Amino acid sequence: MAQQFYKVFIRNLPWTVSSHELRTYFSQFGYVTRATVLYNNETGLSRGFGYIDFNKREAFEAVMSQPQHTLEGQRLRVEEGSSKRRQSNRDDLSMMNSIKKRENIDNQQDE
């Protein structure tokens, strides 16, 4: 049986927030299985949104029940994420390449 994940869609992210900062902030609610900030492939800048996956419903509910989330002085918009498949495999590949590129940059900065 596949493990259940609870996805949170985060909008209005400051452009300076990386996946690492997103994970760090949302870890206060429970174990974050994945934190992803999406970036523009051409500019390398944040697109201002991302996703968080939790493996426990309690953590997901704790995030959703909090009336406000603020990161780096900016109020975030938090919504229940969708697990729908995207229509285009090209879009998926493009998104994954962008994520990998940014994670490599984040990992180099952490060292």
PDB file of N, CA and C in Angstrom:
ATOM      1  N   MET A   1       0.842  -1.192   0.000  1.00  0.00           N
ATOM      2  CA  MET A   1       0.000   0.000   0.000  1.00  0.00           C
ATOM      3  C   MET A   1       0.884   1.251   0.000  1.00  0.00           C
ATOM      4  N   ALA A   2       0.545   2.196  -0.838  1.00  0.00           N
ATOM      5  CA  ALA A   2       1.309   3.438  -0.940  1.00  0.00           C
ATOM      6  C   ALA A   2       1.089   4.301   0.295  1.00  0.00           C
ATOM      7  N   GLN A   3       2.136   4.994   0.676  1.00  0.00           N
ATOM      8  CA  GLN A   3       2.041   5.880   1.834  1.00  0.00           C
ATOM      9  C   GLN A   3       1.231   7.111   1.472  1.00  0.00           C
ATOM     10  N   GLN A   4       0.387   7.549   2.392  1.00  0.00           N
ATOM     11  CA  GLN A   4      -0.455   8.734   2.197  1.00  0.00           C
ATOM     12  C   GLN A   4       0.341   9.989   2.537  1.00  0.00           C
ATOM     13  N   PHE A   5       0.260  10.991   1.665  1.00  0.00           N
ATOM     14  CA  PHE A   5       0.873  12.286   1.923  1.00  0.00           C
ATOM     15  C   PHE A   5      -0.207  13.344   1.948  1.00  0.00           C
ATOM     16  N   TYR A   6      -0.005  14.345   2.770  1.00  0.00           N
ATOM     17  CA  TYR A   6      -0.938  15.452   2.896  1.00  0.00           C
ATOM     18  C   TYR A   6      -0.234  16.700   2.377  1.00  0.00           C
ATOM     19  N   LYS A   7      -0.701  17.220   1.269  1.00  0.00           N
ATOM     20  CA  LYS A   7      -0.039  18.302   0.537  1.00  0.00           C
ATOM     21  C   LYS A   7      -0.654  19.654   0.880  1.00  0.00           C
ATOM     22  N   VAL A   8       0.223  20.631   1.091  1.00  0.00           N
ATOM     23  CA  VAL A   8      -0.181  22.010   1.351  1.00  0.00           C
ATOM     24  C   VAL A   8       0.426  22.874   0.245  1.00  0.00           C
ATOM     25  N   PHE A   9      -0.410  23.687  -0.379  1.00  0.00           N
ATOM     26  CA  PHE A   9       0.029  24.614  -1.423  1.00  0.00           C
ATOM     27  C   PHE A   9       0.273  25.963  -0.761  1.00  0.00           C
ATOM     28  N   ILE A  10       1.451  26.521  -0.972  1.00  0.00           N
ATOM     29  CA  ILE A  10       1.835  27.786  -0.341  1.00  0.00           C
ATOM     30  C   ILE A  10       2.000  28.847  -1.432  1.00  0.00           C
ATOM     31  N   ARG A  11       1.261  29.938  -1.305  1.00  0.00           N
ATOM     32  CA  ARG A  11       1.384  31.059  -2.248  1.00  0.00           C
ATOM     33  C   ARG A  11       1.903  32.286  -1.513  1.00  0.00           C
ATOM     34  N   ASN A  12       2.318  33.265  -2.289  1.00  0.00           N
ATOM     35  CA  ASN A  12       2.806  34.537  -1.763  1.00  0.00           C
ATOM     36  C   ASN A  12       4.126  34.381  -0.998  1.00  0.00           C
ATOM     37  N   LEU A  13       4.978  33.456  -1.451  1.00  0.00           N
ATOM     38  CA  LEU A  13       6.286  33.283  -0.828  1.00  0.00           C
ATOM     39  C   LEU A  13       7.202  34.445  -1.193  1.00  0.00           C
ATOM     40  N   PRO A  14       7.967  34.944  -0.239  1.00  0.00           N
ATOM     41  CA  PRO A  14       8.986  35.936  -0.588  1.00  0.00           C
ATOM     42  C   PRO A  14       9.978  35.305  -1.565  1.00  0.00           C
ATOM     43  N   TRP A  15      10.507  36.062  -2.487  1.00  0.00           N
ATOM     44  CA  TRP A  15      11.397  35.496  -3.503  1.00  0.00           C
ATOM     45  C   TRP A  15      12.697  34.981  -2.911  1.00  0.00           C
ATOM     46  N   THR A  16      13.006  35.376  -1.682  1.00  0.00           N
ATOM     47  CA  THR A  16      14.245  34.945  -1.025  1.00  0.00           C
ATOM     48  C   THR A  16      14.114  33.610  -0.305  1.00  0.00           C
ATOM     49  N   VAL A  17      12.912  33.061  -0.205  1.00  0.00           N
ATOM     50  CA  VAL A  17      12.689  31.817   0.530  1.00  0.00           C
ATOM     51  C   VAL A  17      13.008  30.616  -0.358  1.00  0.00           C
ATOM     52  N   SER A  18      13.854  29.728   0.160  1.00  0.00           N
ATOM     53  CA  SER A  18      14.206  28.497  -0.552  1.00  0.00           C
ATOM     54  C   SER A  18      13.429  27.324   0.057  1.00  0.00           C
ATOM     55  N   SER A  19      13.601  26.163  -0.523  1.00  0.00           N
ATOM     56  CA  SER A  19      12.970  24.957   0.004  1.00  0.00           C
ATOM     57  C   SER A  19      13.421  24.692   1.441  1.00  0.00           C
ATOM     58  N   HIS A  20      14.672  25.019   1.722  1.00  0.00           N
ATOM     59  CA  HIS A  20      15.205  24.812   3.076  1.00  0.00           C
ATOM     60  C   HIS A  20      14.449  25.662   4.107  1.00  0.00           C
ATOM     61  N   GLU A  21      14.279  26.947   3.821  1.00  0.00           N
ATOM     62  CA  GLU A  21      13.546  27.824   4.755  1.00  0.00           C
ATOM     63  C   GLU A  21      12.079  27.403   4.878  1.00  0.00           C
ATOM     64  N   LEU A  22      11.498  26.988   3.768  1.00  0.00           N
ATOM     65  CA  LEU A  22      10.101  26.538   3.789  1.00  0.00           C
ATOM     66  C   LEU A  22       9.966  25.309   4.685  1.00  0.00           C
ATOM     67  N   ARG A  23      10.876  24.355   4.522  1.00  0.00           N
ATOM     68  CA  ARG A  23      10.876  23.148   5.358  1.00  0.00           C
ATOM     69  C   ARG A  23      11.076  23.502   6.833  1.00  0.00           C
ATOM     70  N   THR A  24      12.022  24.386   7.090  1.00  0.00           N
ATOM     71  CA  THR A  24      12.321  24.773   8.475  1.00  0.00           C
ATOM     72  C   THR A  24      11.092  25.386   9.144  1.00  0.00           C
ATOM     73  N   TYR A  25      10.434  26.304   8.458  1.00  0.00           N
ATOM     74  CA  TYR A  25       9.260  26.947   9.044  1.00  0.00           C
ATOM     75  C   TYR A  25       8.147  25.929   9.321  1.00  0.00           C
ATOM     76  N   PHE A  26       7.804  25.105   8.349  1.00  0.00           N
ATOM     77  CA  PHE A  26       6.663  24.206   8.504  1.00  0.00           C
ATOM     78  C   PHE A  26       6.970  22.968   9.343  1.00  0.00           C
ATOM     79  N   SER A  27       8.227  22.737   9.669  1.00  0.00           N
ATOM     80  CA  SER A  27       8.591  21.615  10.540  1.00  0.00           C
ATOM     81  C   SER A  27       8.057  21.783  11.956  1.00  0.00           C
ATOM     82  N   GLN A  28       7.713  23.005  12.341  1.00  0.00           N
ATOM     83  CA  GLN A  28       7.145  23.218  13.675  1.00  0.00           C
ATOM     84  C   GLN A  28       5.794  22.518  13.831  1.00  0.00           C
ATOM     85  N   PHE A  29       5.164  22.148  12.714  1.00  0.00           N
ATOM     86  CA  PHE A  29       3.855  21.498  12.757  1.00  0.00           C
ATOM     87  C   PHE A  29       3.948  19.982  12.665  1.00  0.00           C
ATOM     88  N   GLY A  30       5.087  19.474  12.242  1.00  0.00           N
ATOM     89  CA  GLY A  30       5.278  18.036  12.107  1.00  0.00           C
ATOM     90  C   GLY A  30       6.351  17.749  11.067  1.00  0.00           C
ATOM     91  N   TYR A  31       6.648  16.463  10.880  1.00  0.00           N
ATOM     92  CA  TYR A  31       7.702  16.074   9.949  1.00  0.00           C
ATOM     93  C   TYR A  31       7.304  16.410   8.516  1.00  0.00           C
ATOM     94  N   VAL A  32       8.143  17.168   7.829  1.00  0.00           N
ATOM     95  CA  VAL A  32       7.922  17.552   6.439  1.00  0.00           C
ATOM     96  C   VAL A  32       8.633  16.521   5.556  1.00  0.00           C
ATOM     97  N   THR A  33       7.863  15.786   4.756  1.00  0.00           N
ATOM     98  CA  THR A  33       8.477  14.787   3.883  1.00  0.00           C
ATOM     99  C   THR A  33       9.064  15.412   2.628  1.00  0.00           C
ATOM    100  N   ARG A  34       8.490  16.542   2.204  1.00  0.00           N
ATOM    101  CA  ARG A  34       9.033  17.250   1.047  1.00  0.00           C
ATOM    102  C   ARG A  34       8.634  18.721   1.123  1.00  0.00           C
ATOM    103  N   ALA A  35       9.592  19.576   0.801  1.00  0.00           N
ATOM    104  CA  ALA A  35       9.349  21.014   0.703  1.00  0.00           C
ATOM    105  C   ALA A  35       9.894  21.460  -0.647  1.00  0.00           C
ATOM    106  N   THR A  36       9.055  22.110  -1.429  1.00  0.00           N
ATOM    107  CA  THR A  36       9.444  22.488  -2.781  1.00  0.00           C
ATOM    108  C   THR A  36       9.037  23.923  -3.077  1.00  0.00           C
ATOM    109  N   VAL A  37       9.998  24.730  -3.478  1.00  0.00           N
ATOM    110  CA  VAL A  37       9.734  26.067  -4.000  1.00  0.00           C
ATOM    111  C   VAL A  37       9.946  25.981  -5.501  1.00  0.00           C
ATOM    112  N   LEU A  38       9.026  26.530  -6.281  1.00  0.00           N
ATOM    113  CA  LEU A  38       9.158  26.469  -7.735  1.00  0.00           C
ATOM    114  C   LEU A  38       9.813  27.731  -8.271  1.00  0.00           C
ATOM    115  N   TYR A  39      10.661  27.529  -9.276  1.00  0.00           N
ATOM    116  CA  TYR A  39      11.452  28.611  -9.845  1.00  0.00           C
ATOM    117  C   TYR A  39      11.200  28.747 -11.340  1.00  0.00           C
ATOM    118  N   ASN A  40      11.372  29.962 -11.838  1.00  0.00           N
ATOM    119  CA  ASN A  40      11.277  30.234 -13.265  1.00  0.00           C
ATOM    120  C   ASN A  40      12.512  29.650 -13.942  1.00  0.00           C
ATOM    121  N   ASN A  41      12.306  28.816 -14.958  1.00  0.00           N
ATOM    122  CA  ASN A  41      13.435  28.163 -15.638  1.00  0.00           C
ATOM    123  C   ASN A  41      14.357  29.147 -16.338  1.00  0.00           C
ATOM    124  N   GLU A  42      13.818  30.234 -16.815  1.00  0.00           N
ATOM    125  CA  GLU A  42      14.633  31.188 -17.568  1.00  0.00           C
ATOM    126  C   GLU A  42      15.419  32.131 -16.667  1.00  0.00           C
ATOM    127  N   THR A  43      14.785  32.607 -15.601  1.00  0.00           N
ATOM    128  CA  THR A  43      15.448  33.593 -14.736  1.00  0.00           C
ATOM    129  C   THR A  43      16.085  32.966 -13.498  1.00  0.00           C
ATOM    130  N   GLY A  44      15.610  31.792 -13.103  1.00  0.00           N
ATOM    131  CA  GLY A  44      16.109  31.166 -11.888  1.00  0.00           C
ATOM    132  C   GLY A  44      15.510  31.761 -10.619  1.00  0.00           C
ATOM    133  N   LEU A  45      14.596  32.715 -10.765  1.00  0.00           N
ATOM    134  CA  LEU A  45      13.971  33.356  -9.603  1.00  0.00           C
ATOM    135  C   LEU A  45      12.741  32.578  -9.159  1.00  0.00           C
ATOM    136  N   SER A  46      12.430  32.706  -7.899  1.00  0.00           N
ATOM    137  CA  SER A  46      11.253  32.051  -7.354  1.00  0.00           C
ATOM    138  C   SER A  46       9.988  32.519  -8.067  1.00  0.00           C
ATOM    139  N   ARG A  47       9.073  31.589  -8.260  1.00  0.00           N
ATOM    140  CA  ARG A  47       7.783  31.930  -8.853  1.00  0.00           C
ATOM    141  C   ARG A  47       6.793  32.363  -7.775  1.00  0.00           C
ATOM    142  N   GLY A  48       7.218  32.341  -6.507  1.00  0.00           N
ATOM    143  CA  GLY A  48       6.383  32.834  -5.413  1.00  0.00           C
ATOM    144  C   GLY A  48       5.422  31.816  -4.837  1.00  0.00           C
ATOM    145  N   PHE A  49       5.625  30.533  -5.175  1.00  0.00           N
ATOM    146  CA  PHE A  49       4.779  29.502  -4.583  1.00  0.00           C
ATOM    147  C   PHE A  49       5.548  28.199  -4.455  1.00  0.00           C
ATOM    148  N   GLY A  50       4.967  27.301  -3.653  1.00  0.00           N
ATOM    149  CA  GLY A  50       5.600  26.006  -3.438  1.00  0.00           C
ATOM    150  C   GLY A  50       4.643  25.048  -2.770  1.00  0.00           C
ATOM    151  N   TYR A  51       5.173  23.893  -2.406  1.00  0.00           N
ATOM    152  CA  TYR A  51       4.380  22.832  -1.785  1.00  0.00           C
ATOM    153  C   TYR A  51       5.116  22.272  -0.582  1.00  0.00           C
ATOM    154  N   ILE A  52       4.323  21.797   0.369  1.00  0.00           N
ATOM    155  CA  ILE A  52       4.827  21.060   1.522  1.00  0.00           C
ATOM    156  C   ILE A  52       4.051  19.753   1.579  1.00  0.00           C
ATOM    157  N   ASP A  53       4.740  18.651   1.822  1.00  0.00           N
ATOM    158  CA  ASP A  53       4.082  17.361   2.039  1.00  0.00           C
ATOM    159  C   ASP A  53       4.357  16.904   3.459  1.00  0.00           C
ATOM    160  N   PHE A  54       3.300  16.490   4.128  1.00  0.00           N
ATOM    161  CA  PHE A  54       3.406  15.876   5.447  1.00  0.00           C
ATOM    162  C   PHE A  54       2.972  14.420   5.323  1.00  0.00           C
ATOM    163  N   ASN A  55       3.487  13.561   6.194  1.00  0.00           N
ATOM    164  CA  ASN A  55       3.036  12.174   6.180  1.00  0.00           C
ATOM    165  C   ASN A  55       1.996  11.907   7.268  1.00  0.00           C
ATOM    166  N   LYS A  56       1.697  12.915   8.069  1.00  0.00           N
ATOM    167  CA  LYS A  56       0.682  12.756   9.122  1.00  0.00           C
ATOM    168  C   LYS A  56      -0.408  13.805   8.957  1.00  0.00           C
ATOM    169  N   ARG A  57      -1.631  13.349   9.048  1.00  0.00           N
ATOM    170  CA  ARG A  57      -2.784  14.239   8.907  1.00  0.00           C
ATOM    171  C   ARG A  57      -2.789  15.320   9.991  1.00  0.00           C
ATOM    172  N   GLU A  58      -2.322  14.971  11.192  1.00  0.00           N
ATOM    173  CA  GLU A  58      -2.311  15.935  12.300  1.00  0.00           C
ATOM    174  C   GLU A  58      -1.465  17.163  11.966  1.00  0.00           C
ATOM    175  N   ALA A  59      -0.330  16.955  11.338  1.00  0.00           N
ATOM    176  CA  ALA A  59       0.533  18.076  10.964  1.00  0.00           C
ATOM    177  C   ALA A  59      -0.163  18.943   9.917  1.00  0.00           C
ATOM    178  N   PHE A  60      -0.762  18.294   8.930  1.00  0.00           N
ATOM    179  CA  PHE A  60      -1.509  19.006   7.892  1.00  0.00           C
ATOM    180  C   PHE A  60      -2.631  19.837   8.517  1.00  0.00           C
ATOM    181  N   GLU A  61      -3.388  19.235   9.418  1.00  0.00           N
ATOM    182  CA  GLU A  61      -4.504  19.939  10.063  1.00  0.00           C
ATOM    183  C   GLU A  61      -4.018  21.097  10.928  1.00  0.00           C
ATOM    184  N   ALA A  62      -2.866  20.920  11.571  1.00  0.00           N
ATOM    185  CA  ALA A  62      -2.311  22.002  12.392  1.00  0.00           C
ATOM    186  C   ALA A  62      -1.971  23.214  11.526  1.00  0.00           C
ATOM    187  N   VAL A  63      -1.392  22.964  10.358  1.00  0.00           N
ATOM    188  CA  VAL A  63      -1.070  24.064   9.439  1.00  0.00           C
ATOM    189  C   VAL A  63      -2.343  24.746   8.967  1.00  0.00           C
ATOM    190  N   MET A  64      -3.325  23.941   8.556  1.00  0.00           N
ATOM    191  CA  MET A  64      -4.555  24.489   7.994  1.00  0.00           C
ATOM    192  C   MET A  64      -5.400  25.221   9.039  1.00  0.00           C
ATOM    193  N   SER A  65      -5.285  24.831  10.295  1.00  0.00           N
ATOM    194  CA  SER A  65      -6.104  25.454  11.336  1.00  0.00           C
ATOM    195  C   SER A  65      -5.520  26.781  11.831  1.00  0.00           C
ATOM    196  N   GLN A  66      -4.246  27.004  11.581  1.00  0.00           N
ATOM    197  CA  GLN A  66      -3.641  28.276  12.012  1.00  0.00           C
ATOM    198  C   GLN A  66      -4.147  29.385  11.097  1.00  0.00           C
ATOM    199  N   PRO A  67      -4.646  30.475  11.664  1.00  0.00           N
ATOM    200  CA  PRO A  67      -5.257  31.524  10.843  1.00  0.00           C
ATOM    201  C   PRO A  67      -4.274  32.289   9.958  1.00  0.00           C
ATOM    202  N   GLN A  68      -3.002  32.314  10.341  1.00  0.00           N
ATOM    203  CA  GLN A  68      -2.045  33.121   9.588  1.00  0.00           C
ATOM    204  C   GLN A  68      -0.650  32.500   9.676  1.00  0.00           C
ATOM    205  N   HIS A  69       0.063  32.543   8.562  1.00  0.00           N
ATOM    206  CA  HIS A  69       1.460  32.109   8.505  1.00  0.00           C
ATOM    207  C   HIS A  69       2.274  33.261   7.913  1.00  0.00           C
ATOM    208  N   THR A  70       3.394  33.586   8.560  1.00  0.00           N
ATOM    209  CA  THR A  70       4.246  34.669   8.084  1.00  0.00           C
ATOM    210  C   THR A  70       5.670  34.156   7.985  1.00  0.00           C
ATOM    211  N   LEU A  71       6.299  34.427   6.849  1.00  0.00           N
ATOM    212  CA  LEU A  71       7.679  34.014   6.640  1.00  0.00           C
ATOM    213  C   LEU A  71       8.452  35.195   6.064  1.00  0.00           C
ATOM    214  N   GLU A  72       9.549  35.535   6.717  1.00  0.00           N
ATOM    215  CA  GLU A  72      10.359  36.692   6.339  1.00  0.00           C
ATOM    216  C   GLU A  72       9.513  37.956   6.202  1.00  0.00           C
ATOM    217  N   GLY A  73       8.582  38.127   7.143  1.00  0.00           N
ATOM    218  CA  GLY A  73       7.755  39.324   7.201  1.00  0.00           C
ATOM    219  C   GLY A  73       6.601  39.366   6.210  1.00  0.00           C
ATOM    220  N   GLN A  74       6.417  38.312   5.451  1.00  0.00           N
ATOM    221  CA  GLN A  74       5.360  38.294   4.441  1.00  0.00           C
ATOM    222  C   GLN A  74       4.311  37.242   4.794  1.00  0.00           C
ATOM    223  N   ARG A  75       3.056  37.651   4.711  1.00  0.00           N
ATOM    224  CA  ARG A  75       1.955  36.739   5.026  1.00  0.00           C
ATOM    225  C   ARG A  75       1.761  35.747   3.873  1.00  0.00           C
ATOM    226  N   LEU A  76       1.789  34.466   4.218  1.00  0.00           N
ATOM    227  CA  LEU A  76       1.643  33.407   3.223  1.00  0.00           C
ATOM    228  C   LEU A  76       0.182  33.060   3.020  1.00  0.00           C
ATOM    229  N   ARG A  77      -0.146  32.579   1.848  1.00  0.00           N
ATOM    230  CA  ARG A  77      -1.483  32.049   1.574  1.00  0.00           C
ATOM    231  C   ARG A  77      -1.351  30.530   1.519  1.00  0.00           C
ATOM    232  N   VAL A  78      -2.053  29.872   2.405  1.00  0.00           N
ATOM    233  CA  VAL A  78      -1.924  28.427   2.566  1.00  0.00           C
ATOM    234  C   VAL A  78      -3.239  27.764   2.179  1.00  0.00           C
ATOM    235  N   GLU A  79      -3.142  26.774   1.300  1.00  0.00           N
ATOM    236  CA  GLU A  79      -4.330  26.063   0.822  1.00  0.00           C
ATOM    237  C   GLU A  79      -4.050  24.567   0.781  1.00  0.00           C
ATOM    238  N   GLU A  80      -5.119  23.797   0.805  1.00  0.00           N
ATOM    239  CA  GLU A  80      -4.962  22.357   0.634  1.00  0.00           C
ATOM    240  C   GLU A  80      -4.438  22.097  -0.772  1.00  0.00           C
ATOM    241  N   GLY A  81      -3.381  21.302  -0.865  1.00  0.00           N
ATOM    242  CA  GLY A  81      -2.780  20.990  -2.160  1.00  0.00           C
ATOM    243  C   GLY A  81      -3.564  19.920  -2.889  1.00  0.00           C
ATOM    244  N   SER A  82      -3.319  19.843  -4.159  1.00  0.00           N
ATOM    245  CA  SER A  82      -3.977  18.853  -5.005  1.00  0.00           C
ATOM    246  C   SER A  82      -2.970  17.795  -5.398  1.00  0.00           C
ATOM    247  N   SER A  83      -3.414  16.568  -5.467  1.00  0.00           N
ATOM    248  CA  SER A  83      -2.517  15.493  -5.898  1.00  0.00           C
ATOM    249  C   SER A  83      -2.828  15.079  -7.326  1.00  0.00           C
ATOM    250  N   LYS A  84      -3.541  15.922  -8.071  1.00  0.00           N
ATOM    251  CA  LYS A  84      -3.854  15.626  -9.469  1.00  0.00           C
ATOM    252  C   LYS A  84      -2.584  15.592 -10.295  1.00  0.00           C
ATOM    253  N   ARG A  85      -2.559  14.723 -11.283  1.00  0.00           N
ATOM    254  CA  ARG A  85      -1.445  14.675 -12.229  1.00  0.00           C
ATOM    255  C   ARG A  85      -1.550  15.848 -13.181  1.00  0.00           C
ATOM    256  N   ARG A  86      -0.432  16.387 -13.540  1.00  0.00           N
ATOM    257  CA  ARG A  86      -0.402  17.468 -14.524  1.00  0.00           C
ATOM    258  C   ARG A  86      -0.673  16.891 -15.899  1.00  0.00           C
ATOM    259  N   GLN A  87      -1.144  17.713 -16.793  1.00  0.00           N
ATOM    260  CA  GLN A  87      -1.514  17.264 -18.131  1.00  0.00           C
ATOM    261  C   GLN A  87      -0.309  16.977 -19.020  1.00  0.00           C
ATOM    262  N   SER A  88       0.764  17.681 -18.845  1.00  0.00           N
ATOM    263  CA  SER A  88       1.881  17.585 -19.770  1.00  0.00           C
ATOM    264  C   SER A  88       3.110  16.993 -19.099  1.00  0.00           C
ATOM    265  N   ASN A  89       3.664  15.938 -19.685  1.00  0.00           N
ATOM    266  CA  ASN A  89       4.914  15.383 -19.173  1.00  0.00           C
ATOM    267  C   ASN A  89       6.056  16.376 -19.332  1.00  0.00           C
ATOM    268  N   ARG A  90       6.014  17.203 -20.393  1.00  0.00           N
ATOM    269  CA  ARG A  90       7.033  18.223 -20.601  1.00  0.00           C
ATOM    270  C   ARG A  90       7.038  19.218 -19.442  1.00  0.00           C
ATOM    271  N   ASP A  91       5.848  19.599 -18.974  1.00  0.00           N
ATOM    272  CA  ASP A  91       5.757  20.509 -17.833  1.00  0.00           C
ATOM    273  C   ASP A  91       6.351  19.868 -16.584  1.00  0.00           C
ATOM    274  N   ASP A  92       6.070  18.580 -16.389  1.00  0.00           N
ATOM    275  CA  ASP A  92       6.615  17.868 -15.237  1.00  0.00           C
ATOM    276  C   ASP A  92       8.139  17.840 -15.291  1.00  0.00           C
ATOM    277  N   LEU A  93       8.685  17.523 -16.461  1.00  0.00           N
ATOM    278  CA  LEU A  93      10.128  17.448 -16.623  1.00  0.00           C
ATOM    279  C   LEU A  93      10.758  18.820 -16.385  1.00  0.00           C
ATOM    280  N   SER A  94      10.157  19.853 -16.929  1.00  0.00           N
ATOM    281  CA  SER A  94      10.650  21.207 -16.761  1.00  0.00           C
ATOM    282  C   SER A  94      10.638  21.606 -15.285  1.00  0.00           C
ATOM    283  N   MET A  95       9.557  21.287 -14.592  1.00  0.00           N
ATOM    284  CA  MET A  95       9.445  21.619 -13.176  1.00  0.00           C
ATOM    285  C   MET A  95      10.500  20.862 -12.375  1.00  0.00           C
ATOM    286  N   MET A  96      10.685  19.576 -12.648  1.00  0.00           N
ATOM    287  CA  MET A  96      11.651  18.780 -11.902  1.00  0.00           C
ATOM    288  C   MET A  96      13.077  19.282 -12.132  1.00  0.00           C
ATOM    289  N   ASN A  97      13.408  19.657 -13.363  1.00  0.00           N
ATOM    290  CA  ASN A  97      14.738  20.202 -13.643  1.00  0.00           C
ATOM    291  C   ASN A  97      14.961  21.490 -12.872  1.00  0.00           C
ATOM    292  N   SER A  98      13.946  22.329 -12.810  1.00  0.00           N
ATOM    293  CA  SER A  98      14.036  23.583 -12.072  1.00  0.00           C
ATOM    294  C   SER A  98      14.244  23.322 -10.586  1.00  0.00           C
ATOM    295  N   ILE A  99      13.497  22.363 -10.051  1.00  0.00           N
ATOM    296  CA  ILE A  99      13.604  22.025  -8.628  1.00  0.00           C
ATOM    297  C   ILE A  99      14.994  21.480  -8.322  1.00  0.00           C
ATOM    298  N   LYS A 100      15.476  20.552  -9.151  1.00  0.00           N
ATOM    299  CA  LYS A 100      16.796  19.962  -8.923  1.00  0.00           C
ATOM    300  C   LYS A 100      17.885  21.028  -8.974  1.00  0.00           C
ATOM    301  N   LYS A 101      17.781  21.933  -9.949  1.00  0.00           N
ATOM    302  CA  LYS A 101      18.760  22.995 -10.094  1.00  0.00           C
ATOM    303  C   LYS A 101      18.788  23.853  -8.828  1.00  0.00           C
ATOM    304  N   ARG A 102      17.601  24.209  -8.319  1.00  0.00           N
ATOM    305  CA  ARG A 102      17.522  25.068  -7.145  1.00  0.00           C
ATOM    306  C   ARG A 102      17.986  24.330  -5.893  1.00  0.00           C
ATOM    307  N   GLU A 103      17.644  23.034  -5.778  1.00  0.00           N
ATOM    308  CA  GLU A 103      18.088  22.261  -4.617  1.00  0.00           C
ATOM    309  C   GLU A 103      19.608  22.154  -4.595  1.00  0.00           C
ATOM    310  N   ASN A 104      20.235  22.022  -5.769  1.00  0.00           N
ATOM    311  CA  ASN A 104      21.690  21.985  -5.837  1.00  0.00           C
ATOM    312  C   ASN A 104      22.283  23.295  -5.336  1.00  0.00           C
ATOM    313  N   ILE A 105      21.679  24.410  -5.732  1.00  0.00           N
ATOM    314  CA  ILE A 105      22.138  25.720  -5.266  1.00  0.00           C
ATOM    315  C   ILE A 105      21.970  25.823  -3.760  1.00  0.00           C
ATOM    316  N   ASP A 106      20.790  25.386  -3.242  1.00  0.00           N
ATOM    317  CA  ASP A 106      20.528  25.438  -1.800  1.00  0.00           C
ATOM    318  C   ASP A 106      21.521  24.573  -1.034  1.00  0.00           C
ATOM    319  N   ASN A 107      21.814  23.366  -1.556  1.00  0.00           N
ATOM    320  CA  ASN A 107      22.743  22.469  -0.888  1.00  0.00           C
ATOM    321  C   ASN A 107      24.153  23.057  -0.858  1.00  0.00           C
ATOM    322  N   GLN A 108      24.568  23.718  -1.936  1.00  0.00           N
ATOM    323  CA  GLN A 108      25.893  24.342  -1.968  1.00  0.00           C
ATOM    324  C   GLN A 108      25.969  25.474  -0.957  1.00  0.00           C
ATOM    325  N   GLN A 109      24.883  26.212  -0.771  1.00  0.00           N
ATOM    326  CA  GLN A 109      24.873  27.309   0.189  1.00  0.00           C
ATOM    327  C   GLN A 109      24.916  26.797   1.621  1.00  0.00           C
ATOM    328  N   ASP A 110      24.332  25.603   1.860  1.00  0.00           N
ATOM    329  CA  ASP A 110      24.309  25.029   3.204  1.00  0.00           C
ATOM    330  C   ASP A 110      25.682  24.503   3.628  1.00  0.00           C
ATOM    331  N   GLU A 111      26.564  24.201   2.656  1.00  0.00           N
ATOM    332  CA  GLU A 111      27.870  23.613   2.976  1.00  0.00           C
ATOM    333  C   GLU A 111      28.849  24.611   3.504  1.00  0.00           C
TER     334      GLU A 111
END
